[in-house]
């Protein structure tokens, strides 16, 4: 009954406010600011094609800004373009270029401040500083935007999509490239990030700081300074993502630092310097991931407890696992290791001798990185073999006692 | 004659290379020694140099101070931080003035920014609010 009245009320409200204001260069309404000033709540402003030289546009009422194809806002490097300070604002289908650069005010193409129920979609951003910046704003959608930065050798750049103190936001289907961090979350909880493509960014494709209960699935992180960094966060779900070609001395596919209770399931780590770098992280399940042709598949730096690696494929990595501390209570079980040379006499698909994934040489490289030049030398093969036969330096219980004979597909 | 010349050049090279000095940070390539993050922020990065000339680089001043908690500080010859008003320029950290203000985020969440001159720090404080600290005060505050 209540919902019936509510919907009646809502439809009345909509029926009253169905006006569309058209904006085009040379029309009666020639600027977006003018149109916003004229509009009443829940109006639509249709921005016809053309270039609008405007900046510091304040959106302070619930309206929809709809851009026609090739409607462009040129900020001429003067400042931020949109500042949304009202609930229920939609910005759809605009191209925004030349956002101003300021290190103290962090100019953004679209900044949402203390607002709810916003939608930002089908936007193309070029020549930007910060792209989409949410500030204490909840319950919104950021989808199908293209953020094309040009921060290739200029390190003073902003982030593509930044969420700061925001909750319940969906970020999906965006392309972010050439900025500092593709997507950056700081104090952002209950965020869903899916089907995004984040590449060629200076620092991270995706970066979590002090954020909890978030998930990211089906994204591609490619050729970034480092793929994804999850730091000081709890209960993050990471599923079916691809981390590839994150090369460089300080580079990782995935960096985990001080995080707890995470699930890392079904991801692919391909051709990274380090697939996953883990430090101070507890109760993490690594299931059904593929580690293919990385320098190090997994590097565990210490203070890690109750982690489990099960059913993963480790295929042609220079080092599968690097460990510089005690095993603690971490488990490696039923993984496939391409380096495994054991046998399976009873044909149950599980190797009859345990596999020890840590090479002695990886210890030496950990202590003095320069020794990496000896990687392919016979001497190292010899000491690795002798360590495999009778472990002295590596934790002797660090072994997969049920290594799979065939890779898990 | 020529050999003495070589000798002088060689000894000069040795002399220069033995003195610990700052090492420019390669923004976008170098990683933070404490938190492993790639260093990109030219206004908040820091580094210290040991007496033997080994350089440890950090993406934020707070990372440097946290790192030195478990480090023998008697071997450190130089502490350097980025001056906020001159992005990319490293200045003596022990003589810098520090501003903690929620209005200037720093890479590791301490809202900590360094200024080379006290006057500039004062101006920034007037605009952004917050508190000003000296190097020693900052050390005490973060180490506890």
PDB file of N, CA and C in Angstrom, chain A residues 269-329:
ATOM      1  N   UNK A 269      47.910 -14.124 -13.573  1.00  0.00           N
ATOM      2  CA  UNK A 269      49.065 -13.237 -13.440  1.00  0.00           C
ATOM      3  C   UNK A 269      50.062 -13.647 -14.509  1.00  0.00           C
ATOM      4  N   UNK A 270      50.264 -12.799 -15.486  1.00  0.00           N
ATOM      5  CA  UNK A 270      51.081 -13.202 -16.616  1.00  0.00           C
ATOM      6  C   UNK A 270      52.160 -12.170 -16.902  1.00  0.00           C
ATOM      7  N   UNK A 271      53.399 -12.625 -16.968  1.00  0.00           N
ATOM      8  CA  UNK A 271      54.532 -11.780 -17.369  1.00  0.00           C
ATOM      9  C   UNK A 271      54.689 -10.522 -16.505  1.00  0.00           C
ATOM     10  N   UNK A 272      54.659 -10.705 -15.195  1.00  0.00           N
ATOM     11  CA  UNK A 272      54.958  -9.602 -14.289  1.00  0.00           C
ATOM     12  C   UNK A 272      56.310  -9.854 -13.647  1.00  0.00           C
ATOM     13  N   UNK A 273      56.988  -8.785 -13.216  1.00  0.00           N
ATOM     14  CA  UNK A 273      58.228  -8.990 -12.475  1.00  0.00           C
ATOM     15  C   UNK A 273      57.937  -9.866 -11.262  1.00  0.00           C
ATOM     16  N   UNK A 274      56.935  -9.458 -10.466  1.00  0.00           N
ATOM     17  CA  UNK A 274      56.466 -10.286  -9.358  1.00  0.00           C
ATOM     18  C   UNK A 274      54.958 -10.433  -9.521  1.00  0.00           C
ATOM     19  N   UNK A 275      54.461 -11.652  -9.503  1.00  0.00           N
ATOM     20  CA  UNK A 275      53.016 -11.846  -9.632  1.00  0.00           C
ATOM     21  C   UNK A 275      52.292 -11.217  -8.460  1.00  0.00           C
ATOM     22  N   UNK A 276      52.533 -11.771  -7.260  1.00  0.00           N
ATOM     23  CA  UNK A 276      51.948 -11.193  -6.050  1.00  0.00           C
ATOM     24  C   UNK A 276      53.056 -10.968  -5.027  1.00  0.00           C
ATOM     25  N   UNK A 277      53.123  -9.786  -4.490  1.00  0.00           N
ATOM     26  CA  UNK A 277      54.060  -9.468  -3.432  1.00  0.00           C
ATOM     27  C   UNK A 277      53.262  -9.314  -2.136  1.00  0.00           C
ATOM     28  N   UNK A 278      53.551 -10.143  -1.152  1.00  0.00           N
ATOM     29  CA  UNK A 278      52.704 -10.168   0.043  1.00  0.00           C
ATOM     30  C   UNK A 278      53.515  -9.781   1.262  1.00  0.00           C
ATOM     31  N   UNK A 279      52.969  -8.923   2.075  1.00  0.00           N
ATOM     32  CA  UNK A 279      53.642  -8.527   3.300  1.00  0.00           C
ATOM     33  C   UNK A 279      52.610  -8.258   4.384  1.00  0.00           C
ATOM     34  N   UNK A 280      52.791  -8.849   5.518  1.00  0.00           N
ATOM     35  CA  UNK A 280      51.921  -8.580   6.657  1.00  0.00           C
ATOM     36  C   UNK A 280      50.454  -8.820   6.383  1.00  0.00           C
ATOM     37  N   UNK A 281      50.138  -9.927   5.711  1.00  0.00           N
ATOM     38  CA  UNK A 281      48.745 -10.165   5.348  1.00  0.00           C
ATOM     39  C   UNK A 281      48.294 -11.527   5.874  1.00  0.00           C
ATOM     40  N   UNK A 282      47.105 -11.581   6.413  1.00  0.00           N
ATOM     41  CA  UNK A 282      46.646 -12.784   7.096  1.00  0.00           C
ATOM     42  C   UNK A 282      45.305 -13.282   6.577  1.00  0.00           C
ATOM     43  N   UNK A 283      45.113 -14.602   6.743  1.00  0.00           N
ATOM     44  CA  UNK A 283      43.841 -15.254   6.404  1.00  0.00           C
ATOM     45  C   UNK A 283      43.398 -14.931   4.986  1.00  0.00           C
ATOM     46  N   UNK A 284      44.278 -15.191   4.034  1.00  0.00           N
ATOM     47  CA  UNK A 284      43.958 -14.955   2.629  1.00  0.00           C
ATOM     48  C   UNK A 284      43.911 -16.294   1.907  1.00  0.00           C
ATOM     49  N   UNK A 285      42.866 -16.518   1.114  1.00  0.00           N
ATOM     50  CA  UNK A 285      42.760 -17.734   0.323  1.00  0.00           C
ATOM     51  C   UNK A 285      43.123 -17.438  -1.120  1.00  0.00           C
ATOM     52  N   UNK A 286      44.123 -18.175  -1.627  1.00  0.00           N
ATOM     53  CA  UNK A 286      44.517 -18.058  -3.028  1.00  0.00           C
ATOM     54  C   UNK A 286      44.038 -19.324  -3.721  1.00  0.00           C
ATOM     55  N   UNK A 287      42.974 -19.239  -4.502  1.00  0.00           N
ATOM     56  CA  UNK A 287      42.398 -20.435  -5.113  1.00  0.00           C
ATOM     57  C   UNK A 287      42.332 -20.291  -6.631  1.00  0.00           C
ATOM     58  N   UNK A 288      42.706 -21.352  -7.338  1.00  0.00           N
ATOM     59  CA  UNK A 288      42.492 -21.457  -8.783  1.00  0.00           C
ATOM     60  C   UNK A 288      43.046 -20.276  -9.570  1.00  0.00           C
ATOM     61  N   UNK A 289      44.155 -19.739  -9.174  1.00  0.00           N
ATOM     62  CA  UNK A 289      44.786 -18.670  -9.947  1.00  0.00           C
ATOM     63  C   UNK A 289      45.815 -19.263 -10.899  1.00  0.00           C
ATOM     64  N   UNK A 290      46.092 -18.543 -11.974  1.00  0.00           N
ATOM     65  CA  UNK A 290      47.136 -18.947 -12.906  1.00  0.00           C
ATOM     66  C   UNK A 290      48.312 -17.990 -12.791  1.00  0.00           C
ATOM     67  N   UNK A 291      49.491 -18.549 -12.557  1.00  0.00           N
ATOM     68  CA  UNK A 291      50.708 -17.731 -12.534  1.00  0.00           C
ATOM     69  C   UNK A 291      51.561 -18.166 -13.714  1.00  0.00           C
ATOM     70  N   UNK A 292      51.677 -17.323 -14.715  1.00  0.00           N
ATOM     71  CA  UNK A 292      52.313 -17.740 -15.962  1.00  0.00           C
ATOM     72  C   UNK A 292      53.484 -16.814 -16.308  1.00  0.00           C
ATOM     73  N   UNK A 293      54.653 -17.385 -16.427  1.00  0.00           N
ATOM     74  CA  UNK A 293      55.843 -16.668 -16.921  1.00  0.00           C
ATOM     75  C   UNK A 293      56.133 -15.366 -16.174  1.00  0.00           C
ATOM     76  N   UNK A 294      56.034 -15.403 -14.859  1.00  0.00           N
ATOM     77  CA  UNK A 294      56.455 -14.250 -14.072  1.00  0.00           C
ATOM     78  C   UNK A 294      57.893 -14.438 -13.614  1.00  0.00           C
ATOM     79  N   UNK A 295      58.537 -13.338 -13.230  1.00  0.00           N
ATOM     80  CA  UNK A 295      59.846 -13.461 -12.612  1.00  0.00           C
ATOM     81  C   UNK A 295      59.717 -14.251 -11.317  1.00  0.00           C
ATOM     82  N   UNK A 296      58.930 -13.728 -10.408  1.00  0.00           N
ATOM     83  CA  UNK A 296      58.523 -14.442  -9.211  1.00  0.00           C
ATOM     84  C   UNK A 296      57.009 -14.601  -9.286  1.00  0.00           C
ATOM     85  N   UNK A 297      56.484 -15.768  -9.064  1.00  0.00           N
ATOM     86  CA  UNK A 297      55.023 -15.884  -9.042  1.00  0.00           C
ATOM     87  C   UNK A 297      54.502 -15.243  -7.763  1.00  0.00           C
ATOM     88  N   UNK A 298      55.030 -15.700  -6.614  1.00  0.00           N
ATOM     89  CA  UNK A 298      54.579 -15.151  -5.334  1.00  0.00           C
ATOM     90  C   UNK A 298      55.795 -14.870  -4.472  1.00  0.00           C
ATOM     91  N   UNK A 299      55.860 -13.681  -3.932  1.00  0.00           N
ATOM     92  CA  UNK A 299      56.958 -13.308  -3.059  1.00  0.00           C
ATOM     93  C   UNK A 299      56.363 -13.001  -1.687  1.00  0.00           C
ATOM     94  N   UNK A 300      56.737 -13.773  -0.702  1.00  0.00           N
ATOM     95  CA  UNK A 300      56.162 -13.567   0.628  1.00  0.00           C
ATOM     96  C   UNK A 300      57.234 -12.978   1.527  1.00  0.00           C
ATOM     97  N   UNK A 301      56.965 -11.784   2.034  1.00  0.00           N
ATOM     98  CA  UNK A 301      58.008 -11.014   2.705  1.00  0.00           C
ATOM     99  C   UNK A 301      57.959 -11.107   4.221  1.00  0.00           C
ATOM    100  N   UNK A 302      57.046 -11.845   4.766  1.00  0.00           N
ATOM    101  CA  UNK A 302      57.063 -11.986   6.212  1.00  0.00           C
ATOM    102  C   UNK A 302      55.824 -11.481   6.901  1.00  0.00           C
ATOM    103  N   UNK A 303      55.676 -11.889   8.170  1.00  0.00           N
ATOM    104  CA  UNK A 303      54.518 -11.537   8.988  1.00  0.00           C
ATOM    105  C   UNK A 303      53.214 -11.934   8.313  1.00  0.00           C
ATOM    106  N   UNK A 304      53.193 -13.107   7.703  1.00  0.00           N
ATOM    107  CA  UNK A 304      51.970 -13.587   7.068  1.00  0.00           C
ATOM    108  C   UNK A 304      51.508 -14.861   7.777  1.00  0.00           C
ATOM    109  N   UNK A 305      50.269 -14.898   8.202  1.00  0.00           N
ATOM    110  CA  UNK A 305      49.747 -16.049   8.924  1.00  0.00           C
ATOM    111  C   UNK A 305      48.452 -16.560   8.297  1.00  0.00           C
ATOM    112  N   UNK A 306      48.263 -17.889   8.402  1.00  0.00           N
ATOM    113  CA  UNK A 306      47.008 -18.534   7.999  1.00  0.00           C
ATOM    114  C   UNK A 306      46.576 -18.185   6.578  1.00  0.00           C
ATOM    115  N   UNK A 307      47.501 -18.285   5.646  1.00  0.00           N
ATOM    116  CA  UNK A 307      47.153 -18.116   4.242  1.00  0.00           C
ATOM    117  C   UNK A 307      47.144 -19.494   3.596  1.00  0.00           C
ATOM    118  N   UNK A 308      46.321 -19.669   2.575  1.00  0.00           N
ATOM    119  CA  UNK A 308      46.265 -20.970   1.909  1.00  0.00           C
ATOM    120  C   UNK A 308      46.350 -20.801   0.402  1.00  0.00           C
ATOM    121  N   UNK A 309      47.249 -21.592  -0.209  1.00  0.00           N
ATOM    122  CA  UNK A 309      47.353 -21.631  -1.673  1.00  0.00           C
ATOM    123  C   UNK A 309      46.862 -22.996  -2.124  1.00  0.00           C
ATOM    124  N   UNK A 310      45.721 -23.040  -2.788  1.00  0.00           N
ATOM    125  CA  UNK A 310      45.188 -24.325  -3.255  1.00  0.00           C
ATOM    126  C   UNK A 310      44.749 -24.212  -4.708  1.00  0.00           C
ATOM    127  N   UNK A 311      44.996 -25.309  -5.432  1.00  0.00           N
ATOM    128  CA  UNK A 311      44.490 -25.413  -6.804  1.00  0.00           C
ATOM    129  C   UNK A 311      44.953 -24.309  -7.740  1.00  0.00           C
ATOM    130  N   UNK A 312      46.134 -23.793  -7.530  1.00  0.00           N
ATOM    131  CA  UNK A 312      46.670 -22.793  -8.450  1.00  0.00           C
ATOM    132  C   UNK A 312      47.575 -23.465  -9.476  1.00  0.00           C
ATOM    133  N   UNK A 313      47.721 -22.820 -10.638  1.00  0.00           N
ATOM    134  CA  UNK A 313      48.686 -23.279 -11.630  1.00  0.00           C
ATOM    135  C   UNK A 313      49.916 -22.387 -11.576  1.00  0.00           C
ATOM    136  N   UNK A 314      51.093 -22.995 -11.416  1.00  0.00           N
ATOM    137  CA  UNK A 314      52.337 -22.234 -11.487  1.00  0.00           C
ATOM    138  C   UNK A 314      53.072 -22.703 -12.740  1.00  0.00           C
ATOM    139  N   UNK A 315      53.066 -21.874 -13.764  1.00  0.00           N
ATOM    140  CA  UNK A 315      53.548 -22.328 -15.067  1.00  0.00           C
ATOM    141  C   UNK A 315      54.722 -21.469 -15.541  1.00  0.00           C
ATOM    142  N   UNK A 316      55.879 -22.059 -15.671  1.00  0.00           N
ATOM    143  CA  UNK A 316      57.074 -21.423 -16.245  1.00  0.00           C
ATOM    144  C   UNK A 316      57.421 -20.083 -15.595  1.00  0.00           C
ATOM    145  N   UNK A 317      57.393 -20.006 -14.284  1.00  0.00           N
ATOM    146  CA  UNK A 317      57.895 -18.819 -13.606  1.00  0.00           C
ATOM    147  C   UNK A 317      59.362 -19.045 -13.284  1.00  0.00           C
ATOM    148  N   UNK A 318      60.161 -17.963 -13.303  1.00  0.00           N
ATOM    149  CA  UNK A 318      61.570 -18.131 -12.932  1.00  0.00           C
ATOM    150  C   UNK A 318      61.672 -18.628 -11.498  1.00  0.00           C
ATOM    151  N   UNK A 319      60.890 -18.029 -10.609  1.00  0.00           N
ATOM    152  CA  UNK A 319      60.772 -18.538  -9.245  1.00  0.00           C
ATOM    153  C   UNK A 319      59.292 -18.693  -8.938  1.00  0.00           C
ATOM    154  N   UNK A 320      58.921 -19.816  -8.365  1.00  0.00           N
ATOM    155  CA  UNK A 320      57.512 -19.974  -8.019  1.00  0.00           C
ATOM    156  C   UNK A 320      57.193 -19.230  -6.730  1.00  0.00           C
ATOM    157  N   UNK A 321      57.918 -19.574  -5.682  1.00  0.00           N
ATOM    158  CA  UNK A 321      57.667 -18.938  -4.389  1.00  0.00           C
ATOM    159  C   UNK A 321      58.986 -18.415  -3.848  1.00  0.00           C
ATOM    160  N   UNK A 322      58.958 -17.217  -3.317  1.00  0.00           N
ATOM    161  CA  UNK A 322      60.115 -16.723  -2.595  1.00  0.00           C
ATOM    162  C   UNK A 322      59.674 -16.431  -1.171  1.00  0.00           C
ATOM    163  N   UNK A 323      60.503 -16.839  -0.234  1.00  0.00           N
ATOM    164  CA  UNK A 323      60.090 -16.796   1.162  1.00  0.00           C
ATOM    165  C   UNK A 323      61.262 -16.295   1.959  1.00  0.00           C
ATOM    166  N   UNK A 324      61.076 -15.358   2.840  1.00  0.00           N
ATOM    167  CA  UNK A 324      62.240 -14.941   3.617  1.00  0.00           C
ATOM    168  C   UNK A 324      62.010 -15.059   5.117  1.00  0.00           C
ATOM    169  N   UNK A 325      61.046 -15.902   5.483  1.00  0.00           N
ATOM    170  CA  UNK A 325      60.813 -16.054   6.917  1.00  0.00           C
ATOM    171  C   UNK A 325      60.373 -17.485   7.169  1.00  0.00           C
ATOM    172  N   UNK A 326      59.848 -17.735   8.351  1.00  0.00           N
ATOM    173  CA  UNK A 326      59.350 -19.065   8.667  1.00  0.00           C
ATOM    174  C   UNK A 326      58.066 -19.345   7.897  1.00  0.00           C
ATOM    175  N   UNK A 327      57.739 -20.611   7.773  1.00  0.00           N
ATOM    176  CA  UNK A 327      56.511 -20.967   7.054  1.00  0.00           C
ATOM    177  C   UNK A 327      55.281 -20.470   7.800  1.00  0.00           C
ATOM    178  N   UNK A 328      55.386 -20.356   9.129  1.00  0.00           N
ATOM    179  CA  UNK A 328      54.234 -20.065   9.972  1.00  0.00           C
ATOM    180  C   UNK A 328      53.166 -21.119   9.716  1.00  0.00           C
ATOM    181  N   UNK A 329      51.905 -20.707   9.642  1.00  0.00           N
ATOM    182  CA  UNK A 329      50.872 -21.709   9.401  1.00  0.00           C
ATOM    183  C   UNK A 329      50.246 -21.529   8.022  1.00  0.00           C
TER     184      UNK A 329
END
